[in-house]
């Protein structure tokens, strides 16, 4: 008598589940491997690495020259990200920028979150202050670097204070850091790869689940 179990076809559902588990395992290994091989991005964070002074301008009437000359007693000191909640007041941040990079290479100032209405940055230099503007109300074409956050290249004079003026109708939050262009591009490339891998695996496993359910 022929052996019935020897000719039994493989369980399609079991094979599908095993394939899903294999894909998830490979995806997890790929993500962990990419994360481990990604070089640590050196950043200088505003607040924790560069403490800043905060001045709340209720009427928004102050200008940069006035803010630069005010005494430190009129500011509050902060060593973390700015968090003011919902307010229509203008926030002025005053701080000393980081030391110059070797060879006079530029710093990139990266500011988040991406929904802030208007940011005005006053960068000290040998010929005085340079005014730079960005924010969600400005067109993307006006940004010097296309990114979901606000990125401003600069070479500030570290011997003079730098200013950031924040005006927004949304929650008044601000997190900023200085980094090099090379580190920024490397970080963004690694992040894009990981998200692409994640969504690719999610799409394949979803299709397999739909197929097994039919």
Short mmCIF file of C-alpha atoms in Angstrom, two decimals:
data_model
loop_
_atom_site.label_atom_id
_atom_site.label_comp_id
_atom_site.label_asym_id
_atom_site.label_seq_id
_atom_site.Cartn_x
_atom_site.Cartn_y
_atom_site.Cartn_z
CA UNK A 1 0.00 0.00 0.00
CA UNK A 2 1.43 3.46 -0.95
CA UNK A 3 2.41 5.77 1.89
CA UNK A 4 -0.16 8.59 1.93
CA UNK A 5 1.95 10.92 4.05
CA UNK A 6 4.88 10.79 1.62
CA UNK A 7 2.90 12.40 -1.20
CA UNK A 8 1.14 14.99 0.96
CA UNK A 9 1.60 18.49 -0.58
CA UNK A 10 3.27 21.08 1.61
CA UNK A 11 1.00 23.27 3.71
CA UNK A 12 0.84 26.55 1.80
CA UNK A 13 -0.03 28.51 4.91
CA UNK A 14 2.89 27.08 6.86
CA UNK A 15 5.25 27.90 4.01
CA UNK A 16 3.86 31.44 3.86
CA UNK A 17 4.26 31.97 7.59
CA UNK A 18 7.81 30.62 7.46
CA UNK A 19 8.61 32.98 4.57
CA UNK A 20 7.22 35.94 6.50
CA UNK A 21 9.36 35.02 9.51
CA UNK A 22 12.43 34.73 7.29
CA UNK A 23 11.76 38.15 5.74
CA UNK A 24 11.26 39.74 9.14
CA UNK A 25 14.46 38.16 10.43
CA UNK A 26 16.45 39.31 7.41
CA UNK A 27 14.97 42.79 7.73
CA UNK A 28 15.85 42.99 11.42
CA UNK A 29 19.41 41.82 10.69
CA UNK A 30 19.71 44.36 7.87
CA UNK A 31 18.49 47.21 10.05
CA UNK A 32 20.78 46.25 12.94
CA UNK A 33 23.73 45.84 10.58
CA UNK A 34 23.12 49.22 8.93
CA UNK A 35 22.69 50.92 12.29
CA UNK A 36 25.92 49.37 13.60
CA UNK A 37 27.89 50.36 10.50
CA UNK A 38 26.60 53.94 10.46
CA UNK A 39 29.30 56.29 11.78
CA UNK A 40 28.38 58.31 14.85
CA UNK A 41 27.50 61.83 13.79
CA UNK A 42 29.25 64.41 15.90
CA UNK A 43 26.86 67.21 16.74
CA UNK A 44 26.99 70.27 18.97
CA UNK A 45 23.54 70.78 20.42
CA UNK A 46 22.07 74.09 21.41
CA UNK A 47 21.21 73.89 25.08
CA UNK A 48 23.09 70.82 26.30
CA UNK A 49 26.41 71.68 24.60
CA UNK A 50 25.86 75.38 24.00
CA UNK A 51 23.79 76.92 26.81
CA UNK A 52 21.69 79.85 25.66
CA UNK A 53 19.96 82.88 27.13
CA UNK A 54 16.26 83.39 26.43
CA UNK A 55 14.45 86.71 26.19
CA UNK A 56 10.66 86.76 25.72
CA UNK A 57 9.59 89.74 23.61
CA UNK A 58 5.84 90.04 24.23
CA UNK A 59 5.26 92.79 21.66
CA UNK A 60 7.83 91.60 19.12
CA UNK A 61 9.18 95.15 18.99
CA UNK A 62 12.84 94.51 19.81
CA UNK A 63 15.52 94.42 17.12
CA UNK A 64 18.76 92.45 17.02
CA UNK A 65 20.99 95.37 17.95
CA UNK A 66 18.96 96.03 21.09
CA UNK A 67 18.95 92.37 22.12
CA UNK A 68 22.72 92.18 21.67
CA UNK A 69 23.29 95.06 24.07
CA UNK A 70 20.93 93.93 26.84
CA UNK A 71 22.33 92.70 30.13
CA UNK A 72 22.29 88.97 30.91
CA UNK A 73 20.09 89.76 33.94
CA UNK A 74 17.21 90.40 31.52
CA UNK A 75 17.47 86.86 30.10
CA UNK A 76 16.77 83.43 31.54
CA UNK A 77 19.42 80.72 31.18
CA UNK A 78 18.65 77.37 29.50
CA UNK A 79 20.61 74.15 29.00
CA UNK A 80 18.05 72.17 27.01
CA UNK A 81 15.63 72.55 24.05
CA UNK A 82 13.32 75.56 24.05
CA UNK A 83 9.73 74.79 25.09
CA UNK A 84 7.37 77.77 25.52
CA UNK A 85 4.03 76.16 24.68
CA UNK A 86 1.39 78.17 22.82
CA UNK A 87 2.38 81.83 22.84
CA UNK A 88 2.29 84.75 20.43
CA UNK A 89 5.37 86.30 22.04
CA UNK A 90 8.65 86.40 20.13
CA UNK A 91 11.50 84.36 21.60
CA UNK A 92 15.11 85.57 21.32
CA UNK A 93 17.92 83.06 21.90
CA UNK A 94 21.39 84.44 22.53
CA UNK A 95 24.45 82.17 22.71
CA UNK A 96 28.09 81.80 21.69
CA UNK A 97 28.47 79.70 18.51
CA UNK A 98 30.93 76.78 18.35
CA UNK A 99 34.61 77.22 17.55
CA UNK A 100 35.54 77.36 13.83
CA UNK A 101 35.98 74.09 11.98
CA UNK A 102 39.44 73.23 10.57
CA UNK A 103 40.29 75.14 7.41
CA UNK A 104 37.36 77.50 7.85
CA UNK A 105 34.87 74.84 6.70
CA UNK A 106 31.23 75.78 7.31
CA UNK A 107 28.95 74.60 10.05
CA UNK A 108 25.39 73.57 9.22
CA UNK A 109 22.81 74.72 11.75
CA UNK A 110 19.85 72.30 11.79
CA UNK A 111 16.65 73.53 13.47
CA UNK A 112 13.50 71.56 14.27
CA UNK A 113 10.53 71.09 14.34
CA UNK A 114 9.66 71.80 10.69
CA UNK A 115 6.38 73.66 11.37
CA UNK A 116 7.86 76.82 12.93
CA UNK A 117 6.47 79.87 11.11
CA UNK A 118 9.49 82.14 10.94
CA UNK A 119 13.08 81.90 12.12
CA UNK A 120 15.55 84.75 11.80
CA UNK A 121 19.19 83.99 12.58
CA UNK A 122 21.81 86.69 13.11
CA UNK A 123 25.27 85.25 12.45
CA UNK A 124 28.35 87.16 13.67
CA UNK A 125 31.23 87.58 11.24
CA UNK A 126 34.30 89.69 10.53
CA UNK A 127 32.17 92.29 8.73
CA UNK A 128 29.34 92.41 11.23
CA UNK A 129 26.16 90.36 11.45
CA UNK A 130 24.55 88.44 8.59
CA UNK A 131 20.79 88.01 8.72
CA UNK A 132 19.40 84.65 7.56
CA UNK A 133 15.70 83.85 7.35
CA UNK A 134 13.86 80.55 7.10
CA UNK A 135 10.63 79.00 8.37
CA UNK A 136 7.48 77.19 7.30
CA UNK A 137 5.91 80.38 5.89
CA UNK A 138 8.73 80.80 3.37
CA UNK A 139 8.71 78.76 0.15
CA UNK A 140 10.90 75.67 0.03
CA UNK A 141 12.80 77.20 -2.90
CA UNK A 142 14.05 79.93 -0.54
CA UNK A 143 15.83 77.41 1.69
CA UNK A 144 19.57 77.03 1.10
CA UNK A 145 19.36 73.27 1.83
CA UNK A 146 16.29 71.19 0.91
CA UNK A 147 15.33 69.14 3.95
CA UNK A 148 12.31 68.54 6.16
CA UNK A 149 14.05 70.57 8.86
CA UNK A 150 15.57 74.04 8.53
CA UNK A 151 19.26 73.87 7.57
CA UNK A 152 21.45 76.97 7.39
CA UNK A 153 25.14 76.84 6.32
CA UNK A 154 27.31 79.37 8.14
CA UNK A 155 30.79 80.18 9.43
CA UNK A 156 30.10 82.18 12.62
CA UNK A 157 32.67 84.12 14.59
CA UNK A 158 32.80 82.27 17.92
CA UNK A 159 34.02 85.34 19.80
CA UNK A 160 30.69 87.15 19.39
CA UNK A 161 27.17 86.17 20.44
CA UNK A 162 24.74 84.72 17.91
CA UNK A 163 20.97 85.32 17.89
CA UNK A 164 17.94 83.28 16.88
CA UNK A 165 14.57 85.02 16.70
CA UNK A 166 11.57 82.67 16.76
CA UNK A 167 8.07 83.78 15.85
CA UNK A 168 5.34 81.17 15.39
CA UNK A 169 1.60 80.68 15.90
CA UNK A 170 2.05 76.97 16.69
CA UNK A 171 3.67 75.46 19.76
CA UNK A 172 6.86 77.40 20.47
CA UNK A 173 9.41 74.58 20.50
CA UNK A 174 12.95 74.69 19.20
CA UNK A 175 15.66 72.06 19.03
CA UNK A 176 18.86 72.93 17.14
CA UNK A 177 22.34 71.57 16.59
CA UNK A 178 25.48 72.33 14.60
CA UNK A 179 27.00 69.65 12.39
CA UNK A 180 29.25 69.32 9.34
CA UNK A 181 27.81 68.97 5.81
CA UNK A 182 29.47 65.56 5.45
CA UNK A 183 28.00 64.25 8.69
CA UNK A 184 24.56 65.62 7.83
CA UNK A 185 24.49 63.95 4.40
CA UNK A 186 25.76 60.66 5.87
CA UNK A 187 23.08 60.72 8.55
CA UNK A 188 20.30 61.42 6.07
CA UNK A 189 21.49 58.67 3.69
CA UNK A 190 21.53 56.08 6.48
CA UNK A 191 18.10 57.18 7.68
CA UNK A 192 16.62 56.95 4.16
CA UNK A 193 18.05 53.43 3.69
CA UNK A 194 16.62 52.17 6.98
CA UNK A 195 13.16 53.59 6.31
CA UNK A 196 13.19 52.17 2.76
CA UNK A 197 14.14 48.73 4.09
CA UNK A 198 11.44 48.90 6.75
CA UNK A 199 8.62 49.86 4.38
CA UNK A 200 9.79 47.38 1.74
CA UNK A 201 9.60 44.48 4.17
CA UNK A 202 6.27 45.73 5.53
CA UNK A 203 4.83 45.85 2.01
CA UNK A 204 6.00 42.29 1.14
CA UNK A 205 4.73 40.80 4.38
CA UNK A 206 1.37 42.55 3.95
CA UNK A 207 0.95 41.10 0.47
CA UNK A 208 1.86 37.62 1.77
CA UNK A 209 -0.68 37.90 4.59
CA UNK A 210 -3.38 38.98 2.12
CA UNK A 211 -2.49 36.04 -0.14
CA UNK A 212 -2.64 33.56 2.72
CA UNK A 213 -5.99 34.93 3.82
CA UNK A 214 -7.61 34.43 0.41
#
